[in-house]
């Protein structure tokens, strides 16, 4: 039988580039039997109160736990050569990939999502979340939202499905779900696994590293792969697939950072396949800048720096703020102006006023 690893993680939040792992649970299955392993992980950052309430894992519990670097070898040992199986698998795989990347290690695995598998095996069912699977298949769980217990549930679902359905049916669906995503032949096929799952901006480059296209998405990997492999691509998608020679991306903390980064890159790079936004505004139409100087808007772990309706850049910490404030201001951009007017009018936006030295 193919060696399997059923994985579940608990984390400090939902963004792999910004949040950290607090607990890992792995159930391994092979010809030698079933083995379980779990550990708390010190995320080296506070756990938000709502996450503590959801998981029962608080700062005191992880204070004496190992950091990820100290358990990385144990995790690798349990994943090596196994099918990586998780519920919403791109979440768990994305977090582990990010943690290993911080250590200079490229995690490679064939990934199977049991949400997608459940949808294929039980298409008549309306819900496929873990709680729905527990209720529908009569599965038991001792402590929901704890890593090892949830990993056990995924393993039990796997067993239940194989008892209810034919092995050939399940194997065919697994093969379809784990097939390598299609990329243009001139690109490295392993690139598909490197693209992160979270929000950000992606860039397609052609010959001589000329910018072809800049796009944005709340799910980078899903959106990038959607450009390729269609039976009937649009003329623009067909041209991009033929011309692209390199793909790059910038992860962001959320929607505002994604919108600002895309507008900035389109303005500066003028990609061949992007339509330049046409926002004609006279000075008389502009609202006055209400802050009297530069401000920062926090999103995730980043600080978006803004001044006079201009996007100055995103700082990943307070030390990165002064260089951005000291840099030459970008030209006024009508598209960025409209984005900021809409966002800053939201009632829950918190603004930090800054001063230039």
PDB file of C-alpha atoms in Angstrom, residues 201-205 224 246-250:
ATOM      1  CA  UNK A 201      -0.147  39.777  -6.468  1.00  0.00           C
ATOM      2  CA  UNK A 202       1.338  37.646  -9.247  1.00  0.00           C
ATOM      3  CA  UNK A 203       3.459  38.715 -12.203  1.00  0.00           C
ATOM      4  CA  UNK A 204       4.008  37.017 -15.575  1.00  0.00           C
ATOM      5  CA  UNK A 205       7.234  37.844 -17.412  1.00  0.00           C
ATOM      6  CA  UNK A 224      -2.356  31.523 -11.290  1.00  0.00           C
ATOM      7  CA  UNK A 246       8.795  33.398 -15.556  1.00  0.00           C
ATOM      8  CA  UNK A 247       6.193  33.776 -12.808  1.00  0.00           C
ATOM      9  CA  UNK A 248       6.763  35.785  -9.641  1.00  0.00           C
ATOM     10  CA  UNK A 249       4.490  36.775  -6.788  1.00  0.00           C
ATOM     11  CA  UNK A 250       4.231  39.042  -3.751  1.00  0.00           C
TER      12      UNK A 250
END
